[in-house]
Amino acid sequence: MELLKVVLLLLLAAASSHSQSFHFLKCPTPTLQENFNATKYLGTWYEIEKLPAMFERGTCVQAKYSLRPDGTVRVHNSELLANGKINSIEGVATITDPSQPAVLSVSFYRGLPDAPYMVLSTDYSSYSLVYSCSDYLGLFHVDFAWILSRTRELDGATIGQLRNELTAIGVDTDRLSITAQTGCGVMDSG
Ligand SMILES: *[C@@H]1O[C@H](CO)[C@@H](O)[C@H](O)[C@H]1NC(C)=O
């Protein structure tokens, strides 16, 4: 009884806050990139748009993927903070189910829980659409999405196509926020 009360309170709190990635019901099951090739996906990706919008966040957000000797993928995310400092975090991405190579499990060293990293579509050389979703208690889900590019900008037509893919799985694309990718010189020299 007490547990149920706590759960209900948590649900109410989440629903009434501005937690933009909170939804009732289970995660959608999106279509994944066919024949995903992690080797071709390695290298640097720049964040163009992201869901949900965060209140305080850095600019010039980028992710660098490289192969580790054990075959897993090293994830190095970095961003430029308002105070001019570079904030970075490292993690490891693993394909846990070989029959689903486009679903990676990413874990970061700072005690964050593993998150699924689903590549919905990519051409490896210009764009990538990534979605992450976790179910809680079978009652609600929390999701994240990223539109990534091999360069610090991406053409509007491609962004529109990727937004449509998100809409198709029930994501409200009005809630995507644009990541500033200007004045990033300090990131490239590091
Ligand atoms: C994945 O891509 C790499 C690099 O282009 C290539 O050498 C490899 O053959 C590809 N693997 C498959 C299974 O297509």
mmCIF file of C-alpha atoms and ligand atoms in Angstrom:
data_model
loop_
_atom_site.group_PDB
_atom_site.id
_atom_site.type_symbol
_atom_site.label_atom_id
_atom_site.label_comp_id
_atom_site.label_asym_id
_atom_site.label_seq_id
_atom_site.Cartn_x
_atom_site.Cartn_y
_atom_site.Cartn_z
ATOM 1 C CA MET A 1 0.000 0.000 0.000
ATOM 2 C CA GLU A 2 2.722 2.450 1.012
ATOM 3 C CA LEU A 3 4.734 1.564 -2.057
ATOM 4 C CA LEU A 4 1.759 2.175 -4.300
ATOM 5 C CA LYS A 5 1.264 5.574 -2.703
ATOM 6 C CA VAL A 6 4.886 6.483 -3.280
ATOM 7 C CA VAL A 7 4.673 5.370 -6.902
ATOM 8 C CA LEU A 8 1.550 7.426 -7.478
ATOM 9 C CA LEU A 9 3.157 10.483 -5.894
ATOM 10 C CA LEU A 10 6.206 10.042 -8.089
ATOM 11 C CA LEU A 11 4.035 9.761 -11.170
ATOM 12 C CA LEU A 12 2.126 12.893 -10.254
ATOM 13 C CA ALA A 13 5.332 14.774 -9.555
ATOM 14 C CA ALA A 14 6.811 13.706 -12.871
ATOM 15 C CA ALA A 15 3.666 14.506 -14.807
ATOM 16 C CA SER A 16 3.319 17.963 -13.309
ATOM 17 C CA SER A 17 6.963 18.948 -13.597
ATOM 18 C CA HIS A 18 8.490 20.155 -16.811
ATOM 19 C CA SER A 19 10.044 16.787 -17.386
ATOM 20 C CA GLN A 20 9.633 16.857 -21.124
ATOM 21 C CA SER A 21 10.698 13.329 -21.808
ATOM 22 C CA PHE A 22 8.211 11.674 -19.464
ATOM 23 C CA HIS A 23 5.333 9.710 -21.016
ATOM 24 C CA PHE A 24 2.763 7.215 -19.897
ATOM 25 C CA LEU A 25 2.711 3.778 -21.524
ATOM 26 C CA LYS A 26 5.662 1.746 -22.684
ATOM 27 C CA CYS A 27 8.520 2.680 -24.980
ATOM 28 C CA PRO A 28 7.763 2.634 -28.685
ATOM 29 C CA THR A 29 9.553 -0.030 -30.742
ATOM 30 C CA PRO A 30 11.217 1.988 -33.464
ATOM 31 C CA THR A 31 12.590 0.707 -36.726
ATOM 32 C CA LEU A 32 16.365 0.477 -36.477
ATOM 33 C CA GLN A 33 19.086 1.105 -39.028
ATOM 34 C CA GLU A 34 19.363 -2.069 -41.101
ATOM 35 C CA ASN A 35 22.733 -3.847 -41.270
ATOM 36 C CA PHE A 36 24.226 -1.409 -38.793
ATOM 37 C CA ASN A 37 28.011 -1.353 -39.087
ATOM 38 C CA ALA A 38 29.623 -0.003 -35.909
ATOM 39 C CA THR A 39 33.012 0.313 -37.613
ATOM 40 C CA LYS A 40 31.641 2.766 -40.145
ATOM 41 C CA TYR A 41 29.945 4.645 -37.305
ATOM 42 C CA LEU A 42 33.214 5.349 -35.424
ATOM 43 C CA GLY A 43 34.681 8.836 -35.375
ATOM 44 C CA THR A 44 33.224 12.180 -34.379
ATOM 45 C CA TRP A 45 29.557 13.155 -34.369
ATOM 46 C CA TYR A 46 28.235 16.629 -33.577
ATOM 47 C CA GLU A 47 24.931 17.185 -31.801
ATOM 48 C CA ILE A 48 22.550 19.251 -33.954
ATOM 49 C CA GLU A 49 19.302 18.774 -32.031
ATOM 50 C CA LYS A 50 18.407 17.035 -28.821
ATOM 51 C CA LEU A 51 15.429 15.930 -26.778
ATOM 52 C CA PRO A 52 14.608 16.957 -24.136
ATOM 53 C CA ALA A 53 15.689 20.554 -23.934
ATOM 54 C CA MET A 54 17.844 21.122 -20.895
ATOM 55 C CA PHE A 55 17.765 24.362 -18.960
ATOM 56 C CA GLU A 56 21.483 24.674 -18.397
ATOM 57 C CA ARG A 57 23.684 23.073 -20.958
ATOM 58 C CA GLY A 58 26.832 23.473 -22.923
ATOM 59 C CA THR A 59 27.347 24.276 -26.568
ATOM 60 C CA CYS A 60 29.507 22.560 -29.185
ATOM 61 C CA VAL A 61 28.322 19.157 -27.935
ATOM 62 C CA GLN A 62 30.149 16.324 -29.635
ATOM 63 C CA ALA A 63 30.734 12.607 -29.277
ATOM 64 C CA LYS A 64 33.790 10.710 -30.393
ATOM 65 C CA TYR A 65 33.558 6.941 -30.842
ATOM 66 C CA SER A 66 36.657 4.813 -31.151
ATOM 67 C CA LEU A 67 37.390 1.116 -31.023
ATOM 68 C CA ARG A 68 38.829 -0.297 -27.813
ATOM 69 C CA PRO A 69 41.205 -3.296 -27.895
ATOM 70 C CA ASP A 70 38.480 -5.585 -26.515
ATOM 71 C CA GLY A 71 36.139 -4.762 -29.379
ATOM 72 C CA THR A 72 33.856 -2.451 -27.427
ATOM 73 C CA VAL A 73 33.514 1.202 -28.341
ATOM 74 C CA ARG A 74 35.012 4.057 -26.336
ATOM 75 C CA VAL A 75 32.612 6.975 -26.029
ATOM 76 C CA HIS A 76 34.034 10.414 -25.379
ATOM 77 C CA ASN A 77 31.423 13.152 -25.076
ATOM 78 C CA SER A 78 32.420 16.769 -24.679
ATOM 79 C CA GLU A 79 30.820 20.185 -24.579
ATOM 80 C CA LEU A 80 31.818 23.791 -24.063
ATOM 81 C CA LEU A 81 30.467 25.403 -20.920
ATOM 82 C CA ALA A 82 29.448 29.036 -20.574
ATOM 83 C CA ASN A 83 32.562 29.693 -18.478
ATOM 84 C CA GLY A 84 34.774 28.575 -21.382
ATOM 85 C CA LYS A 85 35.746 25.254 -19.824
ATOM 86 C CA ILE A 86 35.417 21.977 -21.678
ATOM 87 C CA ASN A 87 33.337 19.378 -19.875
ATOM 88 C CA SER A 88 33.804 15.790 -20.952
ATOM 89 C CA ILE A 89 32.673 12.339 -19.962
ATOM 90 C CA GLU A 90 33.835 8.902 -21.046
ATOM 91 C CA GLY A 91 31.862 5.752 -21.440
ATOM 92 C CA VAL A 92 31.790 2.397 -23.142
ATOM 93 C CA ALA A 93 29.295 1.254 -25.748
ATOM 94 C CA THR A 94 28.625 -2.428 -26.302
ATOM 95 C CA ILE A 95 26.421 -4.328 -28.702
ATOM 96 C CA THR A 96 24.677 -6.697 -26.294
ATOM 97 C CA ASP A 97 22.590 -8.623 -28.827
ATOM 98 C CA PRO A 98 24.424 -9.452 -32.091
ATOM 99 C CA SER A 99 21.069 -9.861 -33.845
ATOM 100 C CA GLN A 100 20.383 -6.200 -33.042
ATOM 101 C CA PRO A 101 23.660 -4.459 -33.899
ATOM 102 C CA ALA A 102 22.010 -1.018 -34.047
ATOM 103 C CA VAL A 103 21.180 -1.220 -30.341
ATOM 104 C CA LEU A 104 24.134 -0.322 -28.176
ATOM 105 C CA SER A 105 24.254 -0.179 -24.426
ATOM 106 C CA VAL A 106 26.209 2.823 -23.222
ATOM 107 C CA SER A 107 27.579 3.053 -19.717
ATOM 108 C CA PHE A 108 29.454 5.984 -18.271
ATOM 109 C CA TYR A 109 32.020 5.751 -15.543
ATOM 110 C CA ARG A 110 30.353 8.212 -13.241
ATOM 111 C CA GLY A 111 27.833 5.791 -11.840
ATOM 112 C CA LEU A 112 25.078 6.579 -14.281
ATOM 113 C CA PRO A 113 22.851 3.653 -15.237
ATOM 114 C CA ASP A 114 23.297 2.033 -18.630
ATOM 115 C CA ALA A 115 21.196 3.566 -21.353
ATOM 116 C CA PRO A 116 20.148 1.985 -24.612
ATOM 117 C CA TYR A 117 21.518 3.769 -27.676
ATOM 118 C CA MET A 118 19.424 2.932 -30.700
ATOM 119 C CA VAL A 119 20.551 4.054 -34.133
ATOM 120 C CA LEU A 120 17.296 4.585 -36.024
ATOM 121 C CA SER A 121 18.961 5.738 -39.211
ATOM 122 C CA THR A 122 22.374 6.795 -40.399
ATOM 123 C CA ASP A 123 24.274 7.077 -43.672
ATOM 124 C CA TYR A 124 27.543 7.019 -41.630
ATOM 125 C CA SER A 125 28.976 9.962 -43.565
ATOM 126 C CA SER A 126 26.597 12.823 -42.796
ATOM 127 C CA TYR A 127 23.724 12.180 -40.392
ATOM 128 C CA SER A 128 22.578 9.911 -37.588
ATOM 129 C CA LEU A 129 19.335 9.683 -35.653
ATOM 130 C CA VAL A 130 19.676 8.185 -32.184
ATOM 131 C CA TYR A 131 16.904 7.313 -29.760
ATOM 132 C CA SER A 132 17.005 6.073 -26.192
ATOM 133 C CA CYS A 133 14.067 4.928 -24.123
ATOM 134 C CA SER A 134 13.658 3.242 -20.756
ATOM 135 C CA ASP A 135 10.508 1.675 -19.336
ATOM 136 C CA TYR A 136 9.619 2.088 -15.686
ATOM 137 C CA LEU A 137 7.267 -0.298 -13.899
ATOM 138 C CA GLY A 138 5.516 -0.938 -17.195
ATOM 139 C CA LEU A 139 3.617 2.273 -16.531
ATOM 140 C CA PHE A 140 5.642 5.036 -18.091
ATOM 141 C CA HIS A 141 8.761 5.675 -20.098
ATOM 142 C CA VAL A 142 11.464 8.304 -20.348
ATOM 143 C CA ASP A 143 13.068 8.951 -23.692
ATOM 144 C CA PHE A 144 15.881 10.910 -25.301
ATOM 145 C CA ALA A 145 16.708 11.642 -28.924
ATOM 146 C CA TRP A 146 19.607 13.131 -30.797
ATOM 147 C CA ILE A 147 20.053 14.334 -34.339
ATOM 148 C CA LEU A 148 23.777 14.042 -35.047
ATOM 149 C CA SER A 149 25.950 15.179 -37.921
ATOM 150 C CA ARG A 150 29.488 14.540 -39.111
ATOM 151 C CA THR A 151 29.949 18.315 -39.322
ATOM 152 C CA ARG A 152 28.772 21.124 -37.050
ATOM 153 C CA GLU A 153 25.814 21.816 -39.304
ATOM 154 C CA LEU A 154 23.237 19.731 -41.087
ATOM 155 C CA ASP A 155 21.008 20.715 -43.999
ATOM 156 C CA GLY A 156 17.390 21.513 -43.252
ATOM 157 C CA ALA A 157 15.973 18.808 -45.511
ATOM 158 C CA THR A 158 17.841 16.078 -43.626
ATOM 159 C CA ILE A 159 16.817 17.531 -40.267
ATOM 160 C CA GLY A 160 13.202 17.563 -41.462
ATOM 161 C CA GLN A 161 13.403 13.924 -42.570
ATOM 162 C CA LEU A 162 14.870 12.844 -39.213
ATOM 163 C CA ARG A 163 12.244 14.825 -37.299
ATOM 164 C CA ASN A 164 9.585 12.997 -39.317
ATOM 165 C CA GLU A 165 11.080 9.678 -38.262
ATOM 166 C CA LEU A 166 10.759 10.755 -34.633
ATOM 167 C CA THR A 167 7.175 11.910 -35.150
ATOM 168 C CA ALA A 168 6.385 8.479 -36.605
ATOM 169 C CA ILE A 169 7.312 6.811 -33.309
ATOM 170 C CA GLY A 170 5.300 9.297 -31.277
ATOM 171 C CA VAL A 171 8.012 11.764 -30.278
ATOM 172 C CA ASP A 172 6.878 15.387 -30.050
ATOM 173 C CA THR A 173 9.519 17.117 -32.140
ATOM 174 C CA ASP A 174 8.424 20.562 -30.942
ATOM 175 C CA ARG A 175 10.344 19.643 -27.816
ATOM 176 C CA LEU A 176 13.651 19.216 -29.614
ATOM 177 C CA SER A 177 16.163 21.903 -28.817
ATOM 178 C CA ILE A 178 18.844 23.125 -31.187
ATOM 179 C CA THR A 179 22.413 22.762 -29.972
ATOM 180 C CA ALA A 180 24.596 25.788 -30.650
ATOM 181 C CA GLN A 181 27.596 24.744 -32.756
ATOM 182 C CA THR A 182 29.303 28.079 -33.272
ATOM 183 C CA GLY A 183 32.418 29.427 -31.594
ATOM 184 C CA CYS A 184 33.699 25.881 -31.097
ATOM 185 C CA GLY A 185 37.307 26.483 -32.132
ATOM 186 C CA VAL A 186 38.667 25.516 -28.718
ATOM 187 C CA MET A 187 37.046 22.084 -29.086
ATOM 188 C CA ASP A 188 38.827 21.320 -32.334
ATOM 189 C CA SER A 189 42.291 22.106 -31.035
ATOM 190 C CA GLY A 190 41.987 19.639 -28.131
HETATM 191 C C1 LIG B 1 31.859 -2.551 -41.865
HETATM 192 O O1 LIG B 1 32.577 -1.455 -42.347
HETATM 193 C C2 LIG B 1 33.967 -1.663 -42.459
HETATM 194 C C3 LIG B 1 34.637 -0.347 -42.809
HETATM 195 O O2 LIG B 1 34.045 0.238 -43.925
HETATM 196 C C4 LIG B 1 34.221 -2.763 -43.474
HETATM 197 O O3 LIG B 1 35.596 -3.027 -43.574
HETATM 198 C C5 LIG B 1 33.480 -4.021 -43.041
HETATM 199 O O4 LIG B 1 33.600 -5.007 -44.047
HETATM 200 C C6 LIG B 1 32.012 -3.742 -42.800
HETATM 201 N N1 LIG B 1 31.377 -4.914 -42.207
HETATM 202 C C7 LIG B 1 30.333 -5.486 -42.754
HETATM 203 C C8 LIG B 1 29.803 -6.669 -42.019
HETATM 204 O O5 LIG B 1 29.799 -5.061 -43.762
#
